[in-house]
Amino acid sequence: MYALILQGKGCKGQNETPIDDDEDGLVLNIKCHYSQASVIGSILELGDCAYVKGEERGPNYVGRILEFFETMEGEYYFNVQWFFRAEDTVMKEQAAFHEKKRLFYSDLRNVNLLDCIVSKVKVAQVDSRLNAKSIPPCDFYYDMKYSVDYSTFHTIATNNLRASNDLSSNSTETVHMGGVNINPYFEEVPVIYRSNKAELALLDLYSGCGAMSTGLCFGAKFAGADLVTRWAVDFNEAACESVKLNHPETQVRNESAEDFFELLKEWQKLTKIFENDVETRSNLRLSKINDFEKESHDNKVPSGEYEVLKLVDICYGDPNKTGNRGLKFKVRWKGYGPSGDTWEPIEGLRKCQDAIRDFVIEGFKSKILPLPGDVDVLCGGPPCQGISGVNRYRNIDAPLDDERNRQIIVFMDIVKFLRPKYVLMENVVDILKFANGYLGRYALSQLVNMNYQARLGIMAAGCYGLPQFRLRVFLWGAHPHERLPQFPLPSHDVVLRGGAPSEFERNIVAYDEVQPRELERALLLCDAISDLPIVTNSETRDEMPYGKDPETEFQRYIRSTKDEMTSSMSHGEKEIKKSVLYDHRPIQLNEDDYCRACEVPRRKGASFRDFPGVVIGADNKVMLDPTAERVLLPSGKPLVPDYAMTFEEGKSRKPFGRLWWDETVATVFTRVDSHNQTVLHPVQDRVLTVRECARLQGFHDYYKLCGTVKERYRQIGNAVALPVARALGYALGMASLKLAGDDPLLILPPKFSFSTIVQLPPSSSSEVDG
């Protein structure tokens, strides 16, 4: 049973404007509005929160009552604004470990019959941006807003808090202190950010050759923010050498993310032991470390022992391949040069406490490793080989039990340890497809559980000024005190064609159909590589002259120097560009494949299907011409290989496929294989060179790569497309300067894609109200 109390302002008549409930498709003619309702013995007022009947055998929903009314037909309804439990959001079952009392505010509302109300419930509202966040006794609390678009979790703006309080009564209150602590990740251990406020320090985890961090820094600089890559970590040695070559200012570590994480924890212990020395240079000894034996330091070196000159590096792992993992120091021995350096376990250096202390003090000052509070931005693309569609042994039921997917756990563990202001994770779209998006939901859930704001988007590289489609997933995270970065809308007119699972279609970064826009035309292959000099299949030079001037806007931009991209030249200074091109060499085709490449006609759409002796059936399948003798190569092998005939059931055009000038590339791979990819140059009988692939990924020509030709291709194929990273860096810079709004999307400045001119930030009067 229930009863209602009329509002003091009277009733709506039959002819007044009806409520149109979009979600349920109901159109209701309202007779009367009510200010209160008595439901199952409880008095509910406007602004109160209530349990609302859920699905059969499911939990009740929770919502805030906005309106009570009666229709002309004598039916009683209420309008409700919904809260989400964590598992009711896009995180689903990956939120099972979240705090059960935590809800998420939303703008979603609809109309329900009054008898759907189960009972009154008390919900506390918490401002997550305050340092002390706790709640009194209540049924639920909420501190963030959830939006379905771009799976967004973000801090509720102050004006929204005030607006919702206007609707609240005794059951909903804003709370700042007293009660149960709900935010251990940011408040349990105070974090002191040591980085210079004028500069944002970036850690690039799984850095590869440094593409994502490079692009982020370029974009942030364009917005007027100073983002600098201080640390980079990758397991691939050649990729680390590329980062060192192009970013000599960056501390580059060639090690696994697991070992890096263990090293960070050990480094924190060391700095705490020597914290007094860091400040006062006192003579604190190392007796506290790992229960070292208490021994006086003997200045005499016993016979048969070497004397330590100094310590030059630190790592965690097993660099000597002895089977013993642990904290190690690289030792420079007295009387020997760098070639004589050796890795020694800390337990074997108990007589070298002064050397360890000096190393830690200097390392702390120069920030050779980040401590909690040192990192402003952490970016990375944790590899998840276990989700690859070509892997027949994927663990669909428990993806994180597959060691090939566990890097995403390590990534989140490092985020939890370092607690950066901003997080950006990148991955392939399969992270949202495989096992119903298990890994993507896991990553989002981990950030939200750590009280980070979060936002997930799917971006196509071609939309930001590349002749390559390349769809990738990006996940933003932001400390509750910071602005959550937006996703930059496309700058180029590229049609987004599939690739995203239906549940995540609203995460594709694109304009609405009705949205006005001014987009530049999509880029084509000729825009990117037509100016490059002719090279042969056997080219071995790593450097060569350009030979001619750039022909397109993209080519002029891609030839920009590092100083031009970072605006590091002083006013009035003009840099003389070197007319040297790096890495313009292909992986050499073997003799048979080179002969096959030479047989492919130089026209659009040409492939092995144009070889003599091949016919195309009515079902588009290839077959050998039964009336013709099979053509053989000089080696005696057939011109038309069997693998090309059977690839993709004989319907593919990819084997020995030739690209054409007016086309775009689907994606740049980690290896260039003419057997199953369309990678032949339009008019030269070879595959695309390392530099041509680098340009398709947006690498500037000054960016030189290290390693073998195969290793360079792999670095390029694994990289984040630089124009995408640069656009995201612009969004990050705007957020860090408090110039970003609450909308999930932003429009890039005109001609952003090919501009090297840094944008000056707006004056303080035009800043978004913070």
mmCIF file of C-alpha atoms in Angstrom, residues 254-482:
data_model
loop_
_atom_site.group_PDB
_atom_site.id
_atom_site.type_symbol
_atom_site.label_atom_id
_atom_site.label_comp_id
_atom_site.label_asym_id
_atom_site.label_seq_id
_atom_site.Cartn_x
_atom_site.Cartn_y
_atom_site.Cartn_z
ATOM 1 C CA ASN A 254 66.771 -2.866 -20.609
ATOM 2 C CA GLU A 255 64.918 -5.292 -18.342
ATOM 3 C CA SER A 256 61.564 -6.955 -17.844
ATOM 4 C CA ALA A 257 58.731 -5.016 -16.232
ATOM 5 C CA GLU A 258 58.640 -7.608 -13.408
ATOM 6 C CA ASP A 259 62.303 -7.013 -12.567
ATOM 7 C CA PHE A 260 61.797 -3.257 -12.841
ATOM 8 C CA PHE A 261 58.934 -3.448 -10.340
ATOM 9 C CA GLU A 262 61.038 -5.458 -7.876
ATOM 10 C CA LEU A 263 63.868 -2.954 -8.328
ATOM 11 C CA LEU A 264 61.542 -0.037 -7.553
ATOM 12 C CA LYS A 265 60.554 -1.651 -4.262
ATOM 13 C CA GLU A 266 64.182 -2.330 -3.309
ATOM 14 C CA TRP A 267 65.173 1.191 -4.314
ATOM 15 C CA GLN A 268 62.490 2.626 -2.049
ATOM 16 C CA LYS A 269 63.904 0.595 0.864
ATOM 17 C CA LEU A 270 67.429 1.845 0.173
ATOM 18 C CA THR A 271 66.380 5.489 -0.021
ATOM 19 C CA LYS A 272 64.490 5.188 3.259
ATOM 20 C CA ILE A 273 67.553 3.717 4.956
ATOM 21 C CA PHE A 274 69.700 6.558 3.675
ATOM 22 C CA GLU A 275 67.092 9.315 3.938
ATOM 23 C CA ASN A 276 69.133 11.125 6.593
ATOM 24 C CA ASP A 277 72.230 10.968 4.404
ATOM 25 C CA VAL A 278 70.270 12.339 1.466
ATOM 26 C CA GLU A 279 69.479 15.433 3.506
ATOM 27 C CA THR A 280 72.541 15.803 5.738
ATOM 28 C CA ARG A 281 75.246 13.551 4.231
ATOM 29 C CA SER A 282 75.665 11.959 7.693
ATOM 30 C CA ASN A 283 77.602 8.722 8.175
ATOM 31 C CA LEU A 284 74.653 6.343 8.465
ATOM 32 C CA ARG A 285 75.815 2.803 7.756
ATOM 33 C CA LEU A 286 74.172 -0.011 5.842
ATOM 34 C CA SER A 287 73.733 -2.228 8.897
ATOM 35 C CA LYS A 288 69.942 -2.008 8.523
ATOM 36 C CA ILE A 289 69.874 -3.661 5.098
ATOM 37 C CA ASN A 290 68.817 -7.289 4.902
ATOM 38 C CA ASP A 291 70.190 -8.092 8.368
ATOM 39 C CA PHE A 292 73.772 -7.429 7.299
ATOM 40 C CA GLU A 293 76.404 -8.525 9.752
ATOM 41 C CA LYS A 294 77.738 -5.718 11.902
ATOM 42 C CA GLU A 295 81.344 -5.320 10.855
ATOM 43 C CA SER A 296 83.736 -2.434 11.023
ATOM 44 C CA HIS A 297 84.940 -1.242 7.661
ATOM 45 C CA ASP A 298 88.499 -2.426 7.157
ATOM 46 C CA ASN A 299 90.458 -0.120 4.874
ATOM 47 C CA LYS A 300 92.959 -2.857 4.151
ATOM 48 C CA VAL A 301 92.163 -5.109 1.227
ATOM 49 C CA PRO A 302 92.987 -8.733 2.092
ATOM 50 C CA SER A 303 95.217 -10.638 -0.286
ATOM 51 C CA GLY A 304 93.286 -12.097 -3.220
ATOM 52 C CA GLU A 305 90.442 -9.579 -2.973
ATOM 53 C CA TYR A 306 89.672 -6.738 -5.343
ATOM 54 C CA GLU A 307 88.958 -3.219 -4.110
ATOM 55 C CA VAL A 308 85.705 -1.508 -5.074
ATOM 56 C CA LEU A 309 86.264 1.886 -6.668
ATOM 57 C CA LYS A 310 82.576 2.779 -6.961
ATOM 58 C CA LEU A 311 79.163 1.416 -7.881
ATOM 59 C CA VAL A 312 77.896 2.456 -11.302
ATOM 60 C CA ASP A 313 74.490 0.783 -11.732
ATOM 61 C CA ILE A 314 71.788 -1.242 -10.004
ATOM 62 C CA CYS A 315 69.325 -3.921 -11.123
ATOM 63 C CA TYR A 316 67.094 -6.679 -9.862
ATOM 64 C CA GLY A 317 67.354 -10.068 -11.474
ATOM 65 C CA ASP A 318 70.075 -12.443 -12.576
ATOM 66 C CA PRO A 319 72.382 -10.601 -15.010
ATOM 67 C CA ASN A 320 75.150 -13.209 -14.532
ATOM 68 C CA LYS A 321 72.809 -16.144 -15.353
ATOM 69 C CA THR A 322 73.720 -17.945 -12.120
ATOM 70 C CA GLY A 323 70.178 -18.890 -11.165
ATOM 71 C CA ASN A 324 70.212 -16.529 -8.169
ATOM 72 C CA ARG A 325 67.837 -13.602 -8.544
ATOM 73 C CA GLY A 326 68.027 -10.556 -6.335
ATOM 74 C CA LEU A 327 69.298 -7.007 -5.956
ATOM 75 C CA LYS A 328 72.594 -6.502 -7.778
ATOM 76 C CA PHE A 329 75.066 -3.620 -8.158
ATOM 77 C CA LYS A 330 77.423 -3.084 -11.061
ATOM 78 C CA VAL A 331 80.885 -2.605 -9.581
ATOM 79 C CA ARG A 332 83.756 -0.583 -11.011
ATOM 80 C CA TRP A 333 86.922 -2.136 -9.578
ATOM 81 C CA LYS A 334 89.962 -0.127 -8.586
ATOM 82 C CA GLY A 335 92.602 -0.362 -11.269
ATOM 83 C CA TYR A 336 90.135 -1.464 -13.967
ATOM 84 C CA GLY A 337 88.081 0.367 -16.560
ATOM 85 C CA PRO A 338 84.409 -0.026 -17.558
ATOM 86 C CA SER A 339 85.172 -3.219 -19.481
ATOM 87 C CA GLY A 340 85.977 -4.877 -16.171
ATOM 88 C CA ASP A 341 82.698 -3.977 -14.468
ATOM 89 C CA THR A 342 80.825 -6.897 -12.906
ATOM 90 C CA TRP A 343 77.397 -7.422 -11.359
ATOM 91 C CA GLU A 344 77.602 -8.334 -7.687
ATOM 92 C CA PRO A 345 74.825 -9.240 -5.206
ATOM 93 C CA ILE A 346 74.240 -6.777 -2.393
ATOM 94 C CA GLU A 347 74.944 -9.501 0.152
ATOM 95 C CA GLY A 348 78.520 -9.723 -1.131
ATOM 96 C CA LEU A 349 79.133 -5.987 -0.674
ATOM 97 C CA ARG A 350 78.712 -5.734 3.100
ATOM 98 C CA LYS A 351 82.208 -4.238 3.399
ATOM 99 C CA CYS A 352 81.302 -1.552 0.867
ATOM 100 C CA GLN A 353 78.671 0.335 2.819
ATOM 101 C CA ASP A 354 80.148 3.726 1.987
ATOM 102 C CA ALA A 355 80.076 2.958 -1.729
ATOM 103 C CA ILE A 356 76.438 1.836 -1.516
ATOM 104 C CA ARG A 357 75.513 4.919 0.484
ATOM 105 C CA ASP A 358 77.207 7.224 -2.033
ATOM 106 C CA PHE A 359 75.482 5.483 -4.929
ATOM 107 C CA VAL A 360 72.050 5.765 -3.327
ATOM 108 C CA ILE A 361 72.539 9.435 -2.412
ATOM 109 C CA GLU A 362 73.645 10.379 -5.908
ATOM 110 C CA GLY A 363 71.008 8.177 -7.497
ATOM 111 C CA PHE A 364 68.295 9.782 -5.398
ATOM 112 C CA LYS A 365 69.425 13.251 -6.391
ATOM 113 C CA SER A 366 69.601 12.433 -10.106
ATOM 114 C CA LYS A 367 66.428 10.295 -9.948
ATOM 115 C CA ILE A 368 67.941 7.297 -11.686
ATOM 116 C CA LEU A 369 64.800 5.450 -10.582
ATOM 117 C CA PRO A 370 61.377 6.862 -9.755
ATOM 118 C CA LEU A 371 59.896 6.743 -6.273
ATOM 119 C CA PRO A 372 56.199 7.163 -5.436
ATOM 120 C CA GLY A 373 55.426 10.783 -6.267
ATOM 121 C CA ASP A 374 58.172 11.173 -8.882
ATOM 122 C CA VAL A 375 56.120 10.089 -11.879
ATOM 123 C CA ASP A 376 53.518 12.494 -13.240
ATOM 124 C CA VAL A 377 52.597 10.392 -16.275
ATOM 125 C CA LEU A 378 52.943 6.625 -16.719
ATOM 126 C CA CYS A 379 52.285 5.264 -20.197
ATOM 127 C CA GLY A 380 52.703 1.859 -21.747
ATOM 128 C CA GLY A 381 51.280 -0.936 -23.835
ATOM 129 C CA PRO A 382 51.577 -4.180 -21.858
ATOM 130 C CA PRO A 383 51.926 -7.058 -24.345
ATOM 131 C CA CYS A 384 49.088 -9.594 -24.280
ATOM 132 C CA GLN A 385 50.173 -12.256 -26.771
ATOM 133 C CA GLY A 386 47.711 -14.689 -25.224
ATOM 134 C CA ILE A 387 44.775 -12.920 -26.882
ATOM 135 C CA SER A 388 46.108 -13.124 -30.439
ATOM 136 C CA GLY A 389 43.586 -14.491 -32.899
ATOM 137 C CA VAL A 390 46.276 -16.697 -34.473
ATOM 138 C CA ASN A 391 46.920 -18.406 -31.124
ATOM 139 C CA ARG A 392 45.026 -21.729 -31.061
ATOM 140 C CA TYR A 393 45.725 -22.285 -27.360
ATOM 141 C CA ARG A 394 44.179 -19.156 -25.896
ATOM 142 C CA ASN A 395 42.783 -19.458 -22.369
ATOM 143 C CA ILE A 396 39.296 -18.028 -22.815
ATOM 144 C CA ASP A 397 38.001 -19.075 -19.397
ATOM 145 C CA ALA A 398 40.825 -17.484 -17.361
ATOM 146 C CA PRO A 399 42.933 -15.147 -19.544
ATOM 147 C CA LEU A 400 45.074 -13.918 -16.645
ATOM 148 C CA ASP A 401 46.214 -17.468 -15.895
ATOM 149 C CA ASP A 402 48.044 -17.310 -19.223
ATOM 150 C CA GLU A 403 51.571 -16.008 -18.549
ATOM 151 C CA ARG A 404 51.472 -14.188 -21.885
ATOM 152 C CA ASN A 405 48.716 -11.929 -20.548
ATOM 153 C CA ARG A 406 50.076 -11.253 -17.081
ATOM 154 C CA GLN A 407 51.962 -8.107 -18.100
ATOM 155 C CA ILE A 408 48.725 -6.209 -17.653
ATOM 156 C CA ILE A 409 48.836 -7.218 -13.966
ATOM 157 C CA VAL A 410 52.418 -5.990 -13.680
ATOM 158 C CA PHE A 411 51.463 -2.704 -15.341
ATOM 159 C CA MET A 412 48.692 -2.114 -12.807
ATOM 160 C CA ASP A 413 50.943 -3.150 -9.898
ATOM 161 C CA ILE A 414 53.446 -0.482 -10.945
ATOM 162 C CA VAL A 415 50.654 2.095 -11.205
ATOM 163 C CA LYS A 416 49.531 1.185 -7.692
ATOM 164 C CA PHE A 417 53.092 1.484 -6.374
ATOM 165 C CA LEU A 418 54.123 4.738 -8.071
ATOM 166 C CA ARG A 419 50.677 6.411 -7.972
ATOM 167 C CA PRO A 420 51.262 8.753 -10.944
ATOM 168 C CA LYS A 421 48.968 11.678 -11.652
ATOM 169 C CA TYR A 422 48.064 10.323 -15.088
ATOM 170 C CA VAL A 423 48.030 6.864 -16.669
ATOM 171 C CA LEU A 424 47.715 5.970 -20.353
ATOM 172 C CA MET A 425 47.527 2.323 -21.384
ATOM 173 C CA GLU A 426 47.438 1.208 -25.046
ATOM 174 C CA ASN A 427 46.532 -2.146 -26.539
ATOM 175 C CA VAL A 428 45.078 -3.923 -29.540
ATOM 176 C CA VAL A 429 41.306 -4.025 -30.011
ATOM 177 C CA ASP A 430 41.307 -7.742 -29.190
ATOM 178 C CA ILE A 431 41.629 -6.716 -25.546
ATOM 179 C CA LEU A 432 37.933 -5.795 -25.809
ATOM 180 C CA LYS A 433 36.994 -8.816 -27.931
ATOM 181 C CA PHE A 434 38.759 -11.784 -26.397
ATOM 182 C CA ALA A 435 36.783 -13.596 -23.669
ATOM 183 C CA ASN A 436 34.049 -10.937 -23.703
ATOM 184 C CA GLY A 437 36.540 -8.140 -23.150
ATOM 185 C CA TYR A 438 37.959 -9.740 -19.987
ATOM 186 C CA LEU A 439 41.345 -7.973 -20.058
ATOM 187 C CA GLY A 440 39.973 -4.571 -21.021
ATOM 188 C CA ARG A 441 37.414 -4.725 -18.217
ATOM 189 C CA TYR A 442 40.128 -5.882 -15.829
ATOM 190 C CA ALA A 443 42.368 -2.907 -16.629
ATOM 191 C CA LEU A 444 39.521 -0.424 -16.238
ATOM 192 C CA SER A 445 38.401 -2.085 -13.008
ATOM 193 C CA GLN A 446 41.872 -1.921 -11.499
ATOM 194 C CA LEU A 447 42.181 1.801 -12.151
ATOM 195 C CA VAL A 448 38.739 2.593 -10.746
ATOM 196 C CA ASN A 449 39.372 0.426 -7.684
ATOM 197 C CA MET A 450 42.542 2.461 -7.070
ATOM 198 C CA ASN A 451 40.265 5.520 -7.138
ATOM 199 C CA TYR A 452 41.600 6.745 -10.456
ATOM 200 C CA GLN A 453 39.250 8.463 -12.813
ATOM 201 C CA ALA A 454 39.161 6.491 -16.062
ATOM 202 C CA ARG A 455 38.054 6.752 -19.671
ATOM 203 C CA LEU A 456 38.364 4.224 -22.519
ATOM 204 C CA GLY A 457 38.455 4.998 -26.237
ATOM 205 C CA ILE A 458 39.143 3.298 -29.552
ATOM 206 C CA MET A 459 41.127 5.393 -32.049
ATOM 207 C CA ALA A 460 42.076 4.885 -35.709
ATOM 208 C CA ALA A 461 45.513 6.149 -36.766
ATOM 209 C CA GLY A 462 44.255 7.311 -40.154
ATOM 210 C CA CYS A 463 41.940 9.794 -38.451
ATOM 211 C CA TYR A 464 44.982 11.780 -37.272
ATOM 212 C CA GLY A 465 46.933 12.173 -40.495
ATOM 213 C CA LEU A 466 48.340 8.817 -41.626
ATOM 214 C CA PRO A 467 47.635 6.611 -44.665
ATOM 215 C CA GLN A 468 47.086 3.679 -42.283
ATOM 216 C CA PHE A 469 43.853 2.589 -40.583
ATOM 217 C CA ARG A 470 45.288 0.841 -37.447
ATOM 218 C CA LEU A 471 42.652 0.656 -34.721
ATOM 219 C CA ARG A 472 43.905 0.697 -31.124
ATOM 220 C CA VAL A 473 42.426 0.932 -27.605
ATOM 221 C CA PHE A 474 43.543 3.645 -25.173
ATOM 222 C CA LEU A 475 42.708 3.826 -21.475
ATOM 223 C CA TRP A 476 43.163 7.094 -19.589
ATOM 224 C CA GLY A 477 43.556 7.233 -15.827
ATOM 225 C CA ALA A 478 43.764 10.389 -13.701
ATOM 226 C CA HIS A 479 44.283 11.047 -10.004
ATOM 227 C CA PRO A 480 41.034 12.336 -8.433
ATOM 228 C CA HIS A 481 42.692 15.731 -7.894
ATOM 229 C CA GLU A 482 43.442 16.129 -11.616
#
